[in-house]
Coordinates of C-alpha atoms and ligand atoms in Angstrom, one line a residue:
X128 CA 0.1 0.0 0.1
X129 CA 2.8 2.5 1.2
X130 CA 4.7 1.4 -2.0
X131 CA 1.8 2.1 -4.4
X132 CA 1.0 5.6 -2.7
X133 CA 4.8 6.5 -2.8
X134 CA 5.0 5.6 -6.6
X135 CA 1.8 7.6 -7.5
X136 CA 3.3 10.5 -5.5
X137 CA 6.6 10.5 -7.3
X138 CA 4.6 10.4 -10.8
X139 CA 2.3 13.1 -9.3
X140 CA 5.0 15.3 -8.4
X141 CA 6.9 15.1 -11.7
X142 CA 10.0 13.6 -10.1
X143 CA 10.0 11.2 -12.9
X144 CA 11.3 14.0 -14.9
X145 CA 14.7 13.2 -13.2
X146 CA 14.4 9.8 -14.8
X147 CA 15.9 11.2 -18.1
X148 CA 19.2 11.7 -16.4
X149 CA 19.3 8.2 -14.9
X150 CA 18.4 6.7 -18.4
X151 CA 21.2 8.8 -20.1
X152 CA 23.8 7.4 -17.8
X153 CA 23.0 3.7 -18.3
X154 CA 24.0 1.8 -21.4
X155 CA 20.6 0.0 -22.0
X156 CA 17.5 0.7 -23.7
X157 CA 14.6 -0.9 -21.9
X158 CA 11.1 -1.7 -23.0
X159 CA 8.6 -2.7 -20.5
X160 CA 6.2 -5.3 -22.2
X161 CA 3.1 -5.7 -20.1
X162 CA 0.9 -8.6 -21.3
X163 CA -1.9 -11.0 -20.1
X164 CA 0.4 -14.0 -19.8
X165 CA -2.2 -15.8 -17.6
X166 CA -6.0 -15.9 -17.3
X167 CA -8.5 -16.0 -20.2
X168 CA -6.4 -14.0 -22.6
X169 CA -3.0 -15.8 -22.0
X170 CA -3.1 -16.7 -25.6
X171 CA -3.0 -13.2 -26.6
X172 CA 0.1 -12.4 -24.4
X173 CA 1.8 -15.6 -25.7
X174 CA 1.3 -14.2 -29.4
X175 CA 2.5 -10.6 -28.5
X176 CA 5.5 -12.0 -26.6
X177 CA 6.7 -14.5 -29.3
X178 CA 6.5 -11.8 -31.9
X179 CA 8.3 -9.3 -29.9
X180 CA 11.1 -11.8 -29.3
X181 CA 11.1 -12.8 -33.0
X182 CA 11.7 -9.3 -33.9
X183 CA 14.8 -8.9 -31.5
X184 CA 16.1 -12.3 -32.7
X185 CA 16.0 -11.2 -36.4
X186 CA 17.3 -7.5 -35.8
X187 CA 19.7 -7.8 -33.0
X188 CA 19.6 -6.5 -29.5
X189 CA 21.4 -3.2 -29.8
X190 CA 20.1 0.0 -30.9
X191 CA 21.8 3.4 -31.1
X192 CA 24.8 1.7 -29.5
X193 CA 22.8 0.6 -26.5
X194 CA 21.7 -2.9 -25.5
X195 CA 18.0 -3.4 -25.7
X196 CA 16.5 -5.1 -22.6
X197 CA 12.9 -6.6 -22.9
X198 CA 11.1 -6.7 -19.7
X199 CA 8.0 -9.0 -19.9
X200 CA 5.3 -8.7 -17.0
X201 CA 2.3 -10.7 -16.6
X202 CA -0.8 -8.4 -15.9
X203 CA -3.3 -11.3 -15.7
X204 CA -5.7 -9.4 -17.8
X205 CA -6.5 -6.8 -14.7
X206 CA -6.4 -3.1 -15.3
X207 CA -5.2 -2.4 -11.7
X208 CA -2.3 -4.8 -12.2
X209 CA -1.4 -3.3 -15.5
X210 CA -1.2 0.1 -14.2
X211 CA 0.8 -0.8 -11.0
X212 CA 3.3 -2.6 -13.1
X213 CA 3.7 0.3 -15.5
X214 CA 4.3 2.5 -12.5
X215 CA 6.9 0.2 -11.2
X216 CA 8.6 -0.3 -14.7
X217 CA 8.9 3.6 -15.2
X218 CA 10.0 4.4 -11.6
X219 CA 12.2 1.3 -10.7
X220 CA 13.4 -0.1 -13.9
X221 CA 13.5 3.2 -15.8
X222 CA 12.1 1.9 -18.9
X223 CA 12.2 4.2 -22.0
X224 CA 9.1 2.5 -23.4
X225 CA 5.8 1.1 -22.0
X226 CA 4.3 -1.6 -24.8
X227 CA 1.8 -4.3 -25.1
X228 CA -1.8 -3.9 -23.6
X229 CA -3.7 -6.8 -24.7
X230 CA -7.3 -5.4 -24.0
X231 CA -8.6 -1.8 -24.1
X232 CA -9.3 -1.5 -20.4
X233 CA -5.5 -2.2 -19.9
X234 CA -4.5 0.5 -22.1
X235 CA -6.9 2.9 -20.8
X236 CA -5.9 2.3 -17.2
X237 CA -2.2 2.7 -17.8
X238 CA -2.3 6.0 -20.1
X239 CA -2.1 8.5 -17.3
X240 CA 1.2 6.7 -16.1
X241 CA 2.6 7.4 -19.7
X242 CA 1.4 10.9 -19.6
X243 CA 2.8 12.1 -16.1
X244 CA 6.1 10.3 -16.7
X245 CA 6.3 11.4 -20.4
X246 CA 7.1 7.8 -21.3
X247 CA 6.2 6.7 -24.9
X248 CA 3.3 4.0 -24.8
X249 CA 3.2 1.7 -27.9
X250 CA -0.2 -0.1 -27.7
X251 CA 0.2 -3.3 -29.9
X252 CA -3.2 -5.0 -29.3
X253 CA -6.1 -2.7 -28.0
X254 CA -8.3 -1.7 -30.6
X255 CA -11.0 0.5 -29.4
X256 CA -11.0 4.0 -31.2
X257 CA -10.7 6.0 -28.0
X258 CA -7.4 4.5 -27.0
X259 CA -5.0 7.0 -28.6
X260 CA -6.9 9.8 -27.2
X261 CA -6.3 8.7 -23.7
X262 CA -2.6 10.1 -23.9
X263 CA -0.5 12.1 -26.2
X264 CA 2.4 9.5 -25.4
X265 CA 0.3 6.7 -27.1
X266 CA 1.2 5.3 -30.5
X267 CA -0.9 2.5 -31.7
X268 CA 0.5 -0.4 -34.0
X269 CA -2.6 -2.8 -33.9
X270 CA -5.8 -1.6 -35.3
X271 CA -9.0 0.1 -34.8
X272 CA -12.5 -1.5 -34.7
X273 CA -14.1 1.0 -36.6
X274 CA -11.7 0.7 -39.5
X275 CA -12.6 -2.9 -39.9
X276 CA -16.3 -3.1 -39.1
X277 CA -17.3 -0.4 -41.4
X278 CA -15.5 -2.1 -44.2
X279 CA -17.4 -5.1 -43.4
X280 CA -20.8 -3.3 -43.2
X281 CA -20.2 -2.0 -46.8
X282 CA -19.2 -5.6 -48.0
X283 CA -22.5 -7.1 -46.3
X284 CA -24.7 -4.3 -48.1
X285 CA -23.0 -5.2 -51.5
X286 CA -23.6 -8.9 -51.0
X287 CA -27.2 -9.0 -50.3
X288 CA -27.4 -9.0 -46.7
X289 CA -30.5 -6.8 -45.6
X290 CA -31.2 -7.7 -42.1
X291 CA -28.7 -8.4 -39.3
X292 CA -28.7 -9.2 -35.6
X293 CA -25.7 -7.9 -34.0
X294 CA -24.0 -9.7 -31.0
X295 CA -21.0 -8.6 -29.4
X296 CA -18.9 -8.8 -26.3
X297 CA -19.9 -6.3 -23.6
X298 CA -16.9 -4.0 -23.2
X299 CA -15.4 -1.2 -25.2
X300 CA -14.2 -2.9 -28.4
X301 CA -17.6 -4.8 -28.7
X302 CA -19.4 -1.3 -28.1
X303 CA -17.3 0.0 -30.8
X304 CA -18.0 -2.9 -33.2
X305 CA -21.8 -2.6 -32.5
X306 CA -21.9 1.2 -32.9
X307 CA -19.8 1.4 -36.1
X308 CA -21.3 -1.6 -37.9
X309 CA -24.8 -0.8 -37.2
X310 CA -24.6 2.9 -37.9
X311 CA -22.7 2.2 -41.4
X312 CA -25.2 -0.8 -42.3
X313 CA -28.2 1.2 -41.6
X314 CA -26.8 4.2 -43.4
X315 CA -26.3 1.8 -46.5
X316 CA -30.2 1.0 -46.2
X317 CA -29.8 -2.1 -44.0
X318 CA -31.8 -3.1 -41.0
X319 CA -30.5 -4.2 -37.6
X320 CA -33.3 -6.0 -36.0
X321 CA -31.7 -6.9 -32.7
X322 CA -28.5 -5.8 -30.8
X323 CA -27.2 -8.3 -28.1
X324 CA -24.3 -8.2 -25.8
X325 CA -22.7 -11.1 -24.0
X326 CA -20.4 -10.8 -20.9
X327 CA -16.4 -10.5 -21.3
X328 CA -15.9 -13.0 -18.4
X329 CA -17.1 -16.5 -18.8
X330 CA -19.6 -16.0 -21.6
X331 CA -22.3 -18.4 -22.5
X332 CA -23.4 -17.8 -26.0
X333 CA -26.1 -20.3 -26.2
X334 CA -29.3 -18.2 -25.0
X335 CA -27.9 -15.4 -27.1
X336 CA -27.8 -17.7 -30.2
X337 CA -31.2 -19.0 -29.7
X338 CA -32.5 -15.6 -29.9
X339 CA -30.6 -15.1 -33.2
X340 CA -32.3 -18.1 -34.6
X341 CA -35.8 -17.1 -33.6
X342 CA -35.2 -13.6 -35.3
X343 CA -34.0 -15.4 -38.4
X344 CA -32.0 -12.6 -39.9
X345 CA -29.9 -12.7 -43.0
X346 CA -26.9 -12.8 -41.2
X347 CA -25.3 -12.6 -37.7
X348 CA -22.8 -10.1 -37.3
X349 CA -20.5 -10.6 -34.4
X350 CA -17.2 -9.3 -32.3
X351 CA -15.5 -11.3 -29.6
X352 CA -11.9 -10.9 -28.6
X353 CA -9.0 -13.2 -29.9
X354 CA -9.2 -16.4 -28.3
X355 CA -12.9 -16.5 -27.6
X356 CA -14.0 -17.2 -31.2
X357 CA -14.0 -21.1 -31.0
X358 CA -16.6 -21.1 -28.4
X359 CA -18.8 -19.1 -30.4
X360 CA -18.4 -21.0 -33.5
X361 CA -18.9 -24.2 -31.6
X362 CA -22.6 -22.9 -30.2
X363 CA -23.3 -21.4 -33.6
X364 CA -23.2 -25.0 -35.1
X365 CA -24.7 -26.6 -32.0
X366 CA -27.7 -24.4 -32.3
X367 CA -28.0 -25.2 -35.9
X368 CA -27.9 -21.5 -37.0
X369 CA -25.7 -22.5 -40.2
X370 CA -28.4 -25.0 -41.1
X371 CA -31.0 -22.5 -40.7
X372 CA -29.3 -20.5 -43.3
X373 CA -28.1 -17.6 -41.1
X374 CA -24.8 -16.4 -42.4
X375 CA -22.1 -15.4 -40.0
X376 CA -20.1 -12.2 -40.7
X377 CA -17.7 -10.9 -38.1
X378 CA -14.8 -8.4 -36.9
X379 CA -11.7 -10.5 -37.8
X380 CA -10.9 -11.4 -34.3
X381 CA -13.5 -14.0 -34.4
X382 CA -11.5 -16.1 -36.9
X383 CA -8.3 -15.4 -35.2
X384 CA -5.5 -17.4 -37.0
X385 CA -4.1 -18.7 -33.6
X386 CA -7.3 -20.7 -33.0
X387 CA -8.9 -20.9 -36.8
X388 CA -7.9 -24.5 -37.2
X389 CA -9.5 -25.7 -34.2
X390 CA -12.9 -24.5 -35.3
X391 CA -13.7 -27.1 -37.7
X392 CA -16.2 -27.1 -40.8
X393 CA -18.9 -24.6 -39.3
X394 CA -15.9 -21.8 -39.9
X395 CA -15.7 -22.5 -43.7
X396 CA -17.4 -19.6 -45.7
X397 CA -17.4 -17.2 -42.6
X398 CA -16.7 -13.6 -43.8
X399 CA -14.8 -11.1 -41.8
X400 CA -12.8 -7.9 -42.1
X401 CA -9.5 -7.3 -40.6
X402 CA -6.0 -5.9 -41.0
X403 CA -3.9 -9.1 -41.0
X404 CA -4.2 -12.7 -42.3
X405 CA -1.5 -15.4 -42.0
X406 CA -2.7 -16.1 -45.6
X407 CA -1.6 -12.5 -46.7
X408 CA 0.3 -13.0 -50.0
X409 CA 3.6 -11.1 -49.9
X410 CA 7.3 -11.9 -49.4
X411 CA 7.6 -10.1 -46.1
X412 CA 4.5 -12.0 -44.7
X413 CA 5.5 -15.4 -45.9
X414 CA 9.1 -14.8 -44.3
X415 CA 7.2 -13.7 -41.1
X416 CA 4.7 -16.7 -40.9
X417 CA 7.6 -19.1 -41.4
X418 CA 10.0 -17.7 -39.0
X419 CA 7.3 -17.5 -36.2
X420 CA 6.4 -21.1 -36.9
X421 CA 9.8 -22.2 -36.6
X422 CA 10.5 -20.3 -33.5
X423 CA 7.2 -21.5 -31.8
X424 CA 6.6 -25.1 -32.4
X425 CA 4.9 -24.6 -35.8
X426 CA 2.3 -22.2 -34.3
X427 CA 0.6 -19.6 -36.6
X428 CA 1.0 -15.9 -35.9
X429 CA -2.2 -14.1 -35.5
X430 CA -3.0 -10.2 -35.8
X431 CA -1.7 -9.9 -32.0
X432 CA 1.6 -11.1 -33.2
X433 CA 1.7 -8.6 -36.2
X434 CA 0.8 -5.6 -33.9
X435 CA 3.8 -6.7 -31.5
X436 CA 6.2 -7.4 -34.2
X437 CA 5.5 -3.8 -36.1
X438 CA 5.6 -2.2 -32.7
X439 CA 9.0 -3.4 -32.1
X440 CA 9.8 -2.1 -35.3
X441 CA 8.5 1.4 -34.6
X442 CA 10.5 1.4 -31.3
X443 CA 13.8 0.1 -32.7
X444 CA 13.7 2.8 -35.7
X445 CA 12.5 5.4 -33.2
X446 CA 15.5 4.6 -31.0
X447 CA 17.9 4.6 -33.9
X448 CA 16.8 8.0 -35.2
X449 CA 16.6 9.7 -31.7
X450 CA 20.1 8.2 -31.0
X451 CA 18.9 6.5 -27.8
X452 CA 17.1 9.4 -26.4
X453 CA 13.8 9.1 -24.4
X454 CA 10.7 10.9 -23.8
X455 CA 9.4 13.3 -26.2
X456 CA 12.2 12.9 -28.8
X457 CA 11.8 9.2 -28.8
X458 CA 8.0 9.7 -29.3
X459 CA 8.3 12.2 -32.1
X460 CA 10.4 9.6 -33.9
X461 CA 7.6 7.2 -33.6
X462 CA 5.1 9.4 -35.5
X463 CA 4.8 9.2 -39.0
X464 CA 6.9 6.1 -39.7
X465 CA 5.9 4.4 -43.1
X466 CA 6.9 0.8 -43.8
X467 CA 6.0 -2.5 -45.1
X468 CA 4.4 -4.8 -42.4
X469 CA 3.6 -8.6 -42.9
X470 CA 0.0 -7.2 -43.0
X471 CA 0.9 -5.0 -45.9
X472 CA 1.8 -1.5 -46.3
X473 CA 1.2 0.8 -43.1
X474 CA 2.1 4.2 -41.4
X475 CA 1.7 5.8 -38.2
X476 CA -0.4 8.8 -38.7
X477 CA 1.7 11.7 -37.4
X478 CA -1.3 13.8 -36.1
X479 CA -3.3 11.1 -34.5
X480 CA -0.6 8.6 -33.5
X481 CA -2.8 6.0 -35.0
X482 CA -2.3 3.3 -37.4
X483 CA -3.3 3.7 -41.2
X484 CA -3.3 0.6 -43.2
X485 CA -5.3 -1.7 -45.8
X486 CA -8.5 -3.5 -44.4
X487 CA -9.1 -6.9 -46.1
X488 CA -12.4 -8.7 -46.5
X489 CA -11.6 -12.3 -46.1
X490 CA -13.5 -15.6 -46.4
X491 CA -12.5 -18.9 -44.4
X492 CA -11.5 -21.4 -46.8
X493 CA -9.9 -25.0 -46.5
X494 CA -6.8 -25.4 -48.2
X495 CA -5.5 -29.1 -47.9
X496 CA -6.0 -29.9 -44.2
X497 CA -6.0 -26.3 -42.8
X498 CA -8.4 -23.3 -42.6
X499 CA -7.1 -19.8 -43.7
X500 CA -8.4 -16.4 -43.9
X501 CA -8.4 -16.0 -47.5
X502 CA -8.4 -12.1 -48.5
X503 CA -11.0 -11.6 -51.2
X504 CA -11.3 -7.5 -51.1
X505 CA -8.8 -4.9 -50.2
X506 CA -9.5 -1.3 -49.1
X507 CA -6.3 0.7 -49.0
X508 CA -5.1 3.4 -46.7
X509 CA -8.1 3.3 -44.1
X510 CA -7.9 5.7 -41.3
X511 CA -9.8 5.5 -38.0
X512 CA -13.2 7.1 -38.4
X513 CA -14.2 7.0 -34.7
X514 CA -12.4 10.0 -33.6
X515 CA -14.8 12.7 -32.4
X516 CA -18.0 11.0 -33.4
Ligands
LIG79 C1 -9.4 -4.9 -27.2 O1 -9.6 -5.1 -26.0 O2 -9.3 -3.7 -27.5 C2 -9.4 -6.1 -28.0 C3 -9.1 -7.2 -27.6 C4 -9.1 -8.2 -28.5 C5 -9.4 -8.2 -29.7 C6 -9.8 -6.9 -30.2 C7 -9.8 -5.8 -29.4 O3 -9.4 -9.2 -30.5

């Protein structure tokens, strides 16, 4: 208790400003990577950690003449724990960068720590539109939910889907999914006949899916966070929604590449929109997927992995051009970076500090004995439309 109060007081008094000196005297460049490594979102933490380590293995552990030290901490998926760990990393470990943030509430809880200590905070996973506005020190390398679901709503309208039910996880990115999908779909002339929300913790999809079945929409639109899609798919099949002719369209987290192969036949034909598929056809992605598999027992990288891999790229390049300096100088060097990611071409918008990239409409297809999110349409240079609306 005393320790926590003391840390808060230090940050509040701006004493963290003296950290710059301490950092400059040390020949390390420390990155504090805070992830859910245990609890229901441990698969997200594992993907992020593996990809960050892969980036370091491929690019070396020295930048601007300093040794890169990656400090990985488990936040168990709890906002309070994430914030406390961030304070300790800033005050005790004197990290130059805070990174990770597997869920929106974890990023939101930590934003004030970044602001008060003037530490750049690279959000590699959380995807609610508002996240980048929580601190001027946040840079995002994941994606935003509005980018994805508005692209999907346009596809649905063009593909003869007129009546939908929406079913989302009841927390920030689910609420963003519901809001921006429904708004765009209705503006396109479609009808949303019911909006349903399931709890984040221990969701039971069965009663909700029964209601969807009874409502008989052309399609179910859904969002659940990475790692949860298999349970939803299983229930969708068990309740016979596929047999009843209800199509399934989703925010791409639902057919997450990490678990897609375990979903079985019910997933085939599901259409989603997202910024990354392991099936993306480019030389950069082929190399990334192969290297990730080789380093992780044949595992497939998902969009979380790509957020971390690209986040490390942004940090490394910024550290090089700011010659190892931290704070504002490092932050400014992150803004405006343009590069080719395994997802395709992307950049960090210098004004919003948010990611701009292509959004792909994908259909799940079986190729040999594996399921893949095959890209069928591409919209390039998509900015977040969530800001200020
Ligand atoms: C989020 O909490 O922002 C989040 C987490 C997992 C996802 C998408 C969004 O798959």
